[in-house]
Amino acid sequence: MKVHSKFLNKDNYLKCLFFILAILPALCIGFLINVYSVNVPYWDQWAIAPLFEKFHNGSLGFSDLIAQHNESRKFFPRLVFIGLGFLTGWDVRYEMLIIFLLASIVSFNLYRLSNLTIQGSLIKRLSIAIITNLLIFAPIQWENWLWGIQVVVFVPIACITTCLLIAYSQLSSKSKFFLSICLCTISTFSYANGLLSWVVVYPVLFVKCQDIFSNKKWLILGSAFAFITNTVAYFYNYKKPSHHPSFSEGLVHPVHAINYFLSFLGAPLGLGNRETSLIISPLIGLALILILLASCIYLVRFVKELPLLHSIVVWLSIATYSLISAIITTSGRVGFGVEQSLSSRYTTFSVYLTISLIYIVVIIYDDIRNKSFLSNYTKLQYSSMSFLTAIILILHLLTSIQAIITMHDVRKDRLLAKSCLEFINVLPINECLKEKVFPDLNHLIKYANAIDKLGLLTPPLVKNSIIEQTNQDNQVNQKDYGWFDTITKNPDGSYLASGWAVLPDRIEPADCVILTYEIAGGRFRMFSLVTDIKFERADVAKALNQSTYLKSGWRKSFDFVEDTSSSVKLVAWAFDTNTGKYFKLKGNNMLQK
């Protein structure tokens, strides 16, 4: 009994270890989202801003919610954005939390489906879950993790996997079809490829609900009616985005289209680096297609074996979702160039081909083992499985390293965008706003002020170009926020200011630096925003014993055209965009006009 208890405890420890390893990718991506996310509406999110104003004024209508945005009709996500926006003060980081929760739902659904389709022990299924979760929560999807509006790209796969799990449940056929209609409708009116849910879900329902072909044919007719209704409603008054390439581009340039298609599918394991990925991604995509074809050939050979069909059809449906997404994206976007197929946004669609193939290969491997006439190949099969697993893990590691570096840079870029947004009313920063926040400056100015009045920007926009020295007395003067080193006159008559600026509370360079000139005792007027805080200052990092301060140097060329006396005192301030606080830099310079 003691020996048996010892082995039992060891088995339980292993199960706990593998469970922890299985959820570790989710914990890691949750940590990365928390570290690198920034609360600033970015690009397409500004299309949501008018909805807040209309809702507040009581003029928000159904047409506003169902309106086309690019190729999508984001009815259900817009409901989430509006409700969450007023609840949280439009803190877009909560939208990222929704993204994380949707990815977790997908992970849970796939694990439950593996329990229903994969033979073997719990440890075996947890081992597979470790690999699939590495892909579901892959940092290579960084653009979707750090952009709240990308809730829309996670909704379809969350709905599809939930429908598939429902199809394998013990619910009645009537309940399965009703719930699937609801989820497919949500998927359709969340993102452009949400319509695919009808295509990939219902074949599985037909396989799992055989009774509908005898006495419940009305379920088939009802589902067909729902699909047609959704499709008609989706394409009613639909207009192809004018800035998108023609669908004929793929026909005119078939080689480019094939390269785009394969790169799209291989991008989740394409090493992250764009130059390398352009070579590696299509090769990976080709390998995935060949594995899928080989699996389909095997299935066709043994299609009469119903247990095999019931186990594998669900994973084939998920693979189909990625394949059709790749075809649609290729037909509509190949005109942008093959490089665009590597977009981080698309990996949330393409990664599920790799994930589904993992389960398909495992199911076929188990089926081969069970067939005695192929028993001689067991060692080769095991070696092949181990080799494929190692390749996936190595490629995932390399892509993740590159993606995390990118996430760090994205955070700095978003902090700068947030800084520019906060000074939209008081400083000439149009280029920064167009590049970092939203390209339509008139729309941005109008709705930034509108939602600021609703209390939906934190901190609120800066209303006054005057900084009062007395308002800064509560700042800790003992802390070193930086220096305004020099100001020199350029040959063209402009001036060059330089120095360094840090935020000791955050232990990193300042988000931006504000240049001011003194207009009276203790009062300073802003006239320029320094956005280039990227120059190396090894002396600062060494003096303050913080390696994160290495790139804290700043420089700014400017024309001083203010109507002042012949001599004016210039003062620089470090700015923390998260709190909206200014911190005076040491040193000041006199500018002789």
Short mmCIF file of N, CA and C in Angstrom, two decimals, residues 487-556:
data_model
loop_
_atom_site.label_atom_id
_atom_site.label_comp_id
_atom_site.label_asym_id
_atom_site.label_seq_id
_atom_site.Cartn_x
_atom_site.Cartn_y
_atom_site.Cartn_z
N ILE A 487 21.57 75.35 -25.01
CA ILE A 487 20.81 75.85 -26.15
C ILE A 487 21.77 76.59 -27.06
N THR A 488 21.76 76.26 -28.32
CA THR A 488 22.67 76.89 -29.28
C THR A 488 21.87 77.38 -30.48
N LYS A 489 22.44 78.34 -31.19
CA LYS A 489 21.78 78.88 -32.37
C LYS A 489 22.33 78.22 -33.62
N ASN A 490 21.45 77.72 -34.47
CA ASN A 490 21.85 77.08 -35.71
C ASN A 490 22.13 78.13 -36.79
N PRO A 491 22.90 77.75 -37.82
CA PRO A 491 23.21 78.70 -38.90
C PRO A 491 21.98 79.27 -39.59
N ASP A 492 20.88 78.50 -39.61
CA ASP A 492 19.67 78.99 -40.29
C ASP A 492 18.82 79.90 -39.41
N GLY A 493 19.29 80.19 -38.21
CA GLY A 493 18.56 81.09 -37.33
C GLY A 493 17.68 80.38 -36.31
N SER A 494 17.50 79.07 -36.46
CA SER A 494 16.73 78.31 -35.47
C SER A 494 17.62 77.98 -34.27
N TYR A 495 17.03 77.35 -33.27
CA TYR A 495 17.76 77.03 -32.05
C TYR A 495 17.73 75.52 -31.80
N LEU A 496 18.74 75.02 -31.12
CA LEU A 496 18.81 73.60 -30.74
C LEU A 496 18.98 73.51 -29.23
N ALA A 497 17.97 72.91 -28.58
CA ALA A 497 18.02 72.70 -27.13
C ALA A 497 18.31 71.22 -26.87
N SER A 498 19.00 70.93 -25.78
CA SER A 498 19.32 69.53 -25.46
C SER A 498 19.42 69.35 -23.96
N GLY A 499 19.31 68.09 -23.55
CA GLY A 499 19.42 67.76 -22.14
C GLY A 499 19.03 66.30 -21.92
N TRP A 500 18.62 65.99 -20.72
CA TRP A 500 18.13 64.64 -20.43
C TRP A 500 16.99 64.74 -19.42
N ALA A 501 16.09 63.75 -19.47
CA ALA A 501 14.91 63.79 -18.59
C ALA A 501 14.48 62.38 -18.25
N VAL A 502 14.18 62.16 -16.95
CA VAL A 502 13.75 60.84 -16.48
C VAL A 502 12.57 61.00 -15.52
N LEU A 503 11.92 59.86 -15.26
CA LEU A 503 10.84 59.81 -14.27
C LEU A 503 11.25 58.82 -13.19
N PRO A 504 11.81 59.29 -12.09
CA PRO A 504 12.33 58.39 -11.05
C PRO A 504 11.29 57.43 -10.49
N ASP A 505 10.03 57.87 -10.40
CA ASP A 505 8.99 57.00 -9.84
C ASP A 505 8.74 55.78 -10.73
N ARG A 506 8.94 55.94 -12.04
CA ARG A 506 8.74 54.85 -12.99
C ARG A 506 10.06 54.23 -13.44
N ILE A 507 11.16 54.85 -13.06
CA ILE A 507 12.51 54.37 -13.39
C ILE A 507 12.66 54.19 -14.90
N GLU A 508 12.34 55.23 -15.66
CA GLU A 508 12.49 55.21 -17.11
C GLU A 508 12.54 56.64 -17.62
N PRO A 509 12.93 56.84 -18.89
CA PRO A 509 12.96 58.19 -19.45
C PRO A 509 11.59 58.84 -19.42
N ALA A 510 11.57 60.17 -19.43
CA ALA A 510 10.31 60.90 -19.45
C ALA A 510 9.55 60.60 -20.74
N ASP A 511 8.24 60.72 -20.69
CA ASP A 511 7.43 60.47 -21.88
C ASP A 511 7.64 61.55 -22.93
N CYS A 512 7.84 62.79 -22.48
CA CYS A 512 8.17 63.89 -23.38
C CYS A 512 8.74 65.01 -22.52
N VAL A 513 9.24 66.04 -23.17
CA VAL A 513 9.76 67.22 -22.48
C VAL A 513 9.05 68.44 -23.04
N ILE A 514 8.66 69.33 -22.16
CA ILE A 514 7.96 70.55 -22.56
C ILE A 514 8.91 71.72 -22.41
N LEU A 515 9.06 72.49 -23.47
CA LEU A 515 9.88 73.71 -23.43
C LEU A 515 8.97 74.90 -23.15
N THR A 516 9.39 75.73 -22.21
CA THR A 516 8.60 76.90 -21.82
C THR A 516 9.51 78.12 -21.73
N TYR A 517 8.88 79.28 -21.71
CA TYR A 517 9.64 80.50 -21.42
C TYR A 517 8.91 81.25 -20.32
N GLU A 518 9.68 81.95 -19.49
CA GLU A 518 9.11 82.64 -18.33
C GLU A 518 8.41 83.91 -18.77
N ILE A 519 7.18 84.06 -18.32
CA ILE A 519 6.41 85.26 -18.65
C ILE A 519 6.23 86.17 -17.43
N ALA A 520 6.43 85.62 -16.24
CA ALA A 520 6.37 86.39 -14.99
C ALA A 520 6.96 85.50 -13.91
N GLY A 521 7.13 86.06 -12.74
CA GLY A 521 7.73 85.29 -11.66
C GLY A 521 6.96 84.02 -11.36
N GLY A 522 7.58 82.86 -11.63
CA GLY A 522 6.96 81.58 -11.33
C GLY A 522 5.90 81.13 -12.31
N ARG A 523 5.75 81.84 -13.46
CA ARG A 523 4.77 81.45 -14.47
C ARG A 523 5.48 81.26 -15.81
N PHE A 524 5.18 80.16 -16.48
CA PHE A 524 5.88 79.81 -17.71
C PHE A 524 4.87 79.41 -18.78
N ARG A 525 5.13 79.82 -20.02
CA ARG A 525 4.24 79.50 -21.13
C ARG A 525 4.88 78.42 -22.02
N MET A 526 4.12 77.35 -22.30
CA MET A 526 4.60 76.29 -23.19
C MET A 526 4.69 76.81 -24.63
N PHE A 527 5.74 76.36 -25.35
CA PHE A 527 5.80 76.72 -26.76
C PHE A 527 6.26 75.57 -27.66
N SER A 528 6.77 74.48 -27.07
CA SER A 528 7.21 73.36 -27.91
C SER A 528 7.22 72.07 -27.11
N LEU A 529 6.97 70.97 -27.81
CA LEU A 529 6.98 69.64 -27.19
C LEU A 529 8.13 68.83 -27.78
N VAL A 530 8.95 68.29 -26.91
CA VAL A 530 10.09 67.46 -27.34
C VAL A 530 9.65 66.00 -27.33
N THR A 531 9.63 65.38 -28.49
CA THR A 531 9.21 63.98 -28.59
C THR A 531 10.38 63.02 -28.80
N ASP A 532 11.54 63.57 -29.15
CA ASP A 532 12.72 62.72 -29.40
C ASP A 532 13.53 62.55 -28.12
N ILE A 533 13.08 61.62 -27.27
CA ILE A 533 13.86 61.28 -26.06
C ILE A 533 14.40 59.88 -26.30
N LYS A 534 15.51 59.81 -27.02
CA LYS A 534 16.04 58.52 -27.45
C LYS A 534 17.55 58.48 -27.56
N PHE A 535 18.21 59.60 -27.20
CA PHE A 535 19.65 59.69 -27.38
C PHE A 535 20.37 59.11 -26.17
N GLU A 536 21.43 58.39 -26.42
CA GLU A 536 22.15 57.70 -25.35
C GLU A 536 22.87 58.69 -24.44
N ARG A 537 22.70 58.47 -23.15
CA ARG A 537 23.41 59.25 -22.12
C ARG A 537 23.99 58.27 -21.10
N ALA A 538 25.12 57.69 -21.49
CA ALA A 538 25.78 56.72 -20.62
C ALA A 538 26.17 57.35 -19.29
N ASP A 539 26.49 58.66 -19.31
CA ASP A 539 26.87 59.36 -18.08
C ASP A 539 25.71 59.40 -17.09
N VAL A 540 24.49 59.59 -17.63
CA VAL A 540 23.31 59.63 -16.76
C VAL A 540 23.03 58.26 -16.16
N ALA A 541 23.06 57.23 -17.01
CA ALA A 541 22.82 55.87 -16.53
C ALA A 541 23.83 55.48 -15.47
N LYS A 542 25.08 55.88 -15.66
CA LYS A 542 26.13 55.54 -14.69
C LYS A 542 25.97 56.33 -13.40
N ALA A 543 25.70 57.63 -13.53
CA ALA A 543 25.58 58.48 -12.34
C ALA A 543 24.40 58.09 -11.47
N LEU A 544 23.28 57.73 -12.11
CA LEU A 544 22.07 57.38 -11.36
C LEU A 544 21.95 55.88 -11.13
N ASN A 545 22.92 55.12 -11.65
CA ASN A 545 22.98 53.67 -11.45
C ASN A 545 21.70 52.98 -11.92
N GLN A 546 21.22 53.40 -13.11
CA GLN A 546 20.02 52.81 -13.70
C GLN A 546 20.25 52.62 -15.19
N SER A 547 20.35 51.37 -15.62
CA SER A 547 20.58 51.10 -17.04
C SER A 547 19.40 51.55 -17.90
N THR A 548 18.20 51.62 -17.30
CA THR A 548 17.02 52.04 -18.06
C THR A 548 17.07 53.51 -18.46
N TYR A 549 18.01 54.27 -17.87
CA TYR A 549 18.15 55.69 -18.21
C TYR A 549 19.11 55.92 -19.37
N LEU A 550 19.60 54.86 -19.98
CA LEU A 550 20.62 55.01 -21.02
C LEU A 550 20.14 55.93 -22.14
N LYS A 551 18.91 55.73 -22.63
CA LYS A 551 18.40 56.55 -23.73
C LYS A 551 17.44 57.61 -23.19
N SER A 552 17.97 58.47 -22.33
CA SER A 552 17.16 59.54 -21.73
C SER A 552 17.52 60.91 -22.27
N GLY A 553 18.44 60.96 -23.24
CA GLY A 553 18.83 62.24 -23.81
C GLY A 553 17.80 62.78 -24.78
N TRP A 554 17.62 64.10 -24.79
CA TRP A 554 16.66 64.72 -25.70
C TRP A 554 17.27 65.91 -26.42
N ARG A 555 16.76 66.15 -27.62
CA ARG A 555 17.16 67.30 -28.42
C ARG A 555 15.94 67.85 -29.14
N LYS A 556 15.97 69.16 -29.38
CA LYS A 556 14.83 69.77 -30.07
C LYS A 556 15.28 71.02 -30.83
#
